[in-house]
PDB file of C-alpha atoms in Angstrom:
ATOM      1  CA  MET C  31    -154.113 151.468 -49.275  1.00  0.00           C
ATOM      2  CA  TYR C  32    -157.706 152.966 -49.767  1.00  0.00           C
ATOM      3  CA  ASP C  33    -161.256 151.684 -50.082  1.00  0.00           C
ATOM      4  CA  SER C  34    -164.330 153.565 -51.298  1.00  0.00           C
ATOM      5  CA  VAL C  35    -168.095 153.359 -51.756  1.00  0.00           C
ATOM      6  CA  ASN C  36    -170.920 155.234 -53.135  1.00  0.00           C
ATOM      7  CA  LEU C  37    -173.810 155.931 -50.790  1.00  0.00           C
ATOM      8  CA  ALA C  38    -176.272 155.134 -53.377  1.00  0.00           C
ATOM      9  CA  ASP C  39    -174.953 151.744 -53.180  1.00  0.00           C
ATOM     10  CA  LEU C  40    -175.309 151.153 -49.796  1.00  0.00           C
ATOM     11  CA  GLU C  41    -178.517 149.400 -48.236  1.00  0.00           C
ATOM     12  CA  LEU C  42    -180.635 151.481 -46.207  1.00  0.00           C
ATOM     13  CA  HIS C  43    -181.254 149.749 -42.679  1.00  0.00           C
ATOM     14  CA  GLU C  44    -183.924 150.498 -40.143  1.00  0.00           C
ATOM     15  CA  ASN C  45    -182.631 151.458 -36.698  1.00  0.00           C
ATOM     16  CA  THR C  46    -183.953 149.768 -33.500  1.00  0.00           C
ATOM     17  CA  ILE C  47    -182.813 152.448 -31.173  1.00  0.00           C
ATOM     18  CA  ALA C  48    -183.955 155.589 -32.804  1.00  0.00           C
ATOM     19  CA  ASP C  49    -186.128 157.199 -35.567  1.00  0.00           C
ATOM     20  CA  GLY C  50    -184.479 157.240 -39.047  1.00  0.00           C
ATOM     21  CA  ARG C  51    -182.698 154.845 -41.020  1.00  0.00           C
ATOM     22  CA  VAL C  52    -178.784 154.132 -41.454  1.00  0.00           C
ATOM     23  CA  ARG C  53    -176.601 153.775 -44.364  1.00  0.00           C
ATOM     24  CA  ALA C  54    -173.650 151.661 -42.660  1.00  0.00           C
ATOM     25  CA  VAL C  55    -170.572 153.395 -44.193  1.00  0.00           C
ATOM     26  CA  GLY C  56    -168.376 151.773 -41.437  1.00  0.00           C
ATOM     27  CA  TYR C  57    -169.686 148.480 -41.790  1.00  0.00           C
ATOM     28  CA  GLU C  58    -168.638 148.766 -45.745  1.00  0.00           C
ATOM     29  CA  LEU C  59    -165.453 150.185 -45.374  1.00  0.00           C
ATOM     30  CA  ARG C  60    -164.375 148.842 -41.740  1.00  0.00           C
ATOM     31  CA  PRO C  61    -162.188 151.830 -40.542  1.00  0.00           C
ATOM     32  CA  ALA C  62    -160.032 151.029 -37.643  1.00  0.00           C
ATOM     33  CA  LYS C  63    -159.982 154.505 -35.798  1.00  0.00           C
ATOM     34  CA  MET C  64    -163.500 155.886 -36.816  1.00  0.00           C
ATOM     35  CA  ARG C  65    -167.158 154.769 -36.953  1.00  0.00           C
ATOM     36  CA  PRO C  66    -168.921 156.736 -39.955  1.00  0.00           C
ATOM     37  CA  SER C  67    -172.574 156.446 -41.003  1.00  0.00           C
ATOM     38  CA  VAL C  68    -175.175 158.115 -42.887  1.00  0.00           C
ATOM     39  CA  TRP C  69    -178.299 158.831 -41.096  1.00  0.00           C
ATOM     40  CA  VAL C  70    -181.495 159.257 -43.151  1.00  0.00           C
ATOM     41  CA  PHE C  71    -184.633 160.996 -41.442  1.00  0.00           C
ATOM     42  CA  GLU C  72    -187.971 162.216 -42.288  1.00  0.00           C
ATOM     43  CA  SER C  73    -189.356 165.523 -40.720  1.00  0.00           C
ATOM     44  CA  GLY C  74    -190.267 164.841 -37.141  1.00  0.00           C
ATOM     45  CA  GLU C  75    -188.138 162.018 -36.507  1.00  0.00           C
ATOM     46  CA  GLN C  76    -185.394 162.065 -33.806  1.00  0.00           C
ATOM     47  CA  SER C  77    -182.237 160.593 -32.646  1.00  0.00           C
ATOM     48  CA  THR C  78    -182.016 159.319 -29.004  1.00  0.00           C
ATOM     49  CA  LYS C  79    -181.152 161.779 -26.418  1.00  0.00           C
ATOM     50  CA  HIS C  80    -177.721 160.302 -25.708  1.00  0.00           C
ATOM     51  CA  TYR C  81    -174.057 160.902 -24.882  1.00  0.00           C
ATOM     52  CA  GLN C  82    -171.029 158.942 -25.836  1.00  0.00           C
ATOM     53  CA  GLU C  83    -168.508 157.150 -23.382  1.00  0.00           C
ATOM     54  CA  THR C  84    -165.574 158.092 -25.493  1.00  0.00           C
ATOM     55  CA  GLN C  85    -166.166 158.829 -28.888  1.00  0.00           C
ATOM     56  CA  GLU C  86    -166.624 162.704 -29.982  1.00  0.00           C
ATOM     57  CA  GLU C  87    -168.899 162.975 -33.048  1.00  0.00           C
ATOM     58  CA  LEU C  88    -168.624 164.817 -36.197  1.00  0.00           C
ATOM     59  CA  TYR C  89    -172.154 165.601 -37.879  1.00  0.00           C
ATOM     60  CA  HIS C  90    -172.206 166.860 -41.290  1.00  0.00           C
ATOM     61  CA  VAL C  91    -175.733 167.787 -42.627  1.00  0.00           C
ATOM     62  CA  LEU C  92    -175.684 166.438 -46.391  1.00  0.00           C
ATOM     63  CA  SER C  93    -179.279 167.480 -46.954  1.00  0.00           C
ATOM     64  CA  GLY C  94    -182.429 168.714 -44.984  1.00  0.00           C
ATOM     65  CA  ALA C  95    -182.772 170.702 -41.992  1.00  0.00           C
ATOM     66  CA  PHE C  96    -182.344 169.587 -38.416  1.00  0.00           C
ATOM     67  CA  GLU C  97    -182.273 171.111 -34.720  1.00  0.00           C
ATOM     68  CA  MET C  98    -179.683 169.893 -32.549  1.00  0.00           C
ATOM     69  CA  SER C  99    -180.444 170.147 -28.915  1.00  0.00           C
ATOM     70  CA  PHE C 100    -177.842 170.048 -25.970  1.00  0.00           C
ATOM     71  CA  TYR C 101    -179.000 169.103 -22.256  1.00  0.00           C
ATOM     72  CA  ASP C 102    -177.518 169.745 -18.770  1.00  0.00           C
ATOM     73  CA  ASP C 103    -176.834 167.182 -16.047  1.00  0.00           C
ATOM     74  CA  GLU C 104    -180.728 167.489 -14.936  1.00  0.00           C
ATOM     75  CA  GLY C 105    -182.196 166.941 -18.369  1.00  0.00           C
ATOM     76  CA  ALA C 106    -183.045 170.463 -19.018  1.00  0.00           C
ATOM     77  CA  GLU C 107    -182.343 171.924 -22.553  1.00  0.00           C
ATOM     78  CA  THR C 108    -179.497 174.210 -22.622  1.00  0.00           C
ATOM     79  CA  GLU C 109    -178.939 175.314 -26.409  1.00  0.00           C
ATOM     80  CA  THR C 110    -180.529 174.443 -29.666  1.00  0.00           C
ATOM     81  CA  LEU C 111    -178.754 174.873 -33.030  1.00  0.00           C
ATOM     82  CA  MET C 112    -180.301 174.894 -36.492  1.00  0.00           C
ATOM     83  CA  LEU C 113    -178.470 173.064 -38.823  1.00  0.00           C
ATOM     84  CA  GLU C 114    -178.860 173.161 -42.681  1.00  0.00           C
ATOM     85  CA  SER C 115    -177.202 171.277 -45.650  1.00  0.00           C
ATOM     86  CA  GLY C 116    -173.266 172.002 -45.452  1.00  0.00           C
ATOM     87  CA  ASP C 117    -173.179 172.608 -41.805  1.00  0.00           C
ATOM     88  CA  VAL C 118    -170.707 170.724 -39.629  1.00  0.00           C
ATOM     89  CA  VAL C 119    -170.738 170.337 -35.740  1.00  0.00           C
ATOM     90  CA  LEU C 120    -168.228 168.372 -33.549  1.00  0.00           C
ATOM     91  CA  VAL C 121    -169.530 167.296 -30.056  1.00  0.00           C
ATOM     92  CA  SER C 122    -167.501 166.116 -27.288  1.00  0.00           C
ATOM     93  CA  PRO C 123    -168.296 162.748 -25.852  1.00  0.00           C
ATOM     94  CA  ASP C 124    -169.985 163.851 -22.597  1.00  0.00           C
ATOM     95  CA  GLU C 125    -172.132 166.334 -24.143  1.00  0.00           C
ATOM     96  CA  VAL C 126    -175.887 165.029 -23.931  1.00  0.00           C
ATOM     97  CA  ARG C 127    -177.454 165.792 -27.418  1.00  0.00           C
ATOM     98  CA  GLN C 128    -180.429 164.925 -29.595  1.00  0.00           C
ATOM     99  CA  LEU C 129    -180.945 165.624 -33.058  1.00  0.00           C
ATOM    100  CA  THR C 130    -184.384 166.306 -34.602  1.00  0.00           C
ATOM    101  CA  CYS C 131    -185.292 166.453 -38.154  1.00  0.00           C
ATOM    102  CA  VAL C 132    -187.114 169.754 -39.364  1.00  0.00           C
ATOM    103  CA  GLU C 133    -186.916 168.980 -42.950  1.00  0.00           C
ATOM    104  CA  ASP C 134    -186.399 165.538 -44.675  1.00  0.00           C
ATOM    105  CA  GLY C 135    -182.606 164.851 -44.937  1.00  0.00           C
ATOM    106  CA  GLU C 136    -179.409 162.986 -44.354  1.00  0.00           C
ATOM    107  CA  VAL C 137    -176.462 163.475 -41.782  1.00  0.00           C
ATOM    108  CA  PHE C 138    -173.064 161.930 -42.042  1.00  0.00           C
ATOM    109  CA  ILE C 139    -171.953 161.281 -38.458  1.00  0.00           C
ATOM    110  CA  VAL C 140    -168.214 160.065 -37.775  1.00  0.00           C
ATOM    111  CA  GLY C 141    -167.373 159.019 -34.311  1.00  0.00           C
ATOM    112  CA  ALA C 142    -163.814 158.606 -33.231  1.00  0.00           C
ATOM    113  CA  PRO C 143    -162.161 156.304 -31.836  1.00  0.00           C
ATOM    114  CA  ASN C 144    -164.102 153.525 -33.380  1.00  0.00           C
ATOM    115  CA  ALA C 145    -165.934 152.001 -30.002  1.00  0.00           C
ATOM    116  CA  LYS C 146    -168.912 149.862 -30.474  1.00  0.00           C
ATOM    117  CA  ASP C 147    -171.899 150.298 -28.481  1.00  0.00           C
ATOM    118  CA  ASP C 148    -170.319 153.603 -26.990  1.00  0.00           C
ATOM    119  CA  GLY C 149    -173.559 155.539 -26.710  1.00  0.00           C
ATOM    120  CA  VAL C 150    -175.387 156.087 -23.614  1.00  0.00           C
ATOM    121  CA  VAL C 151    -179.055 156.850 -24.026  1.00  0.00           C
ATOM    122  CA  VAL C 152    -180.645 159.535 -21.738  1.00  0.00           C
ATOM    123  CA  ASP C 153    -184.400 159.052 -20.597  1.00  0.00           C
TER     124      ASP C 153
END
């Protein structure tokens, strides 16, 4: 069995917890074991600073340029990666991270396992 969708056919939804808009790939395809989405950002927009309770996340930059910053337990930035179209990063659940858009673009993000409301926002 399979299902497919074209990103151009998916509605772009505003997000209430972070900058950027979302193409809800997972909502459309309903996978059982992963949570895919495409985030669309304009330059200067950011995701929340967060970690996941159980999901590891795979980030694939489809277009644009981004900085992905990582933080220690005290909230100090420990490392920043520059990401461009084609780059892929896998992040463990407990790693605190934040994505900042440097050049308008889209990021395909897949969380697994498929756990609703798994993200924990860090102030």
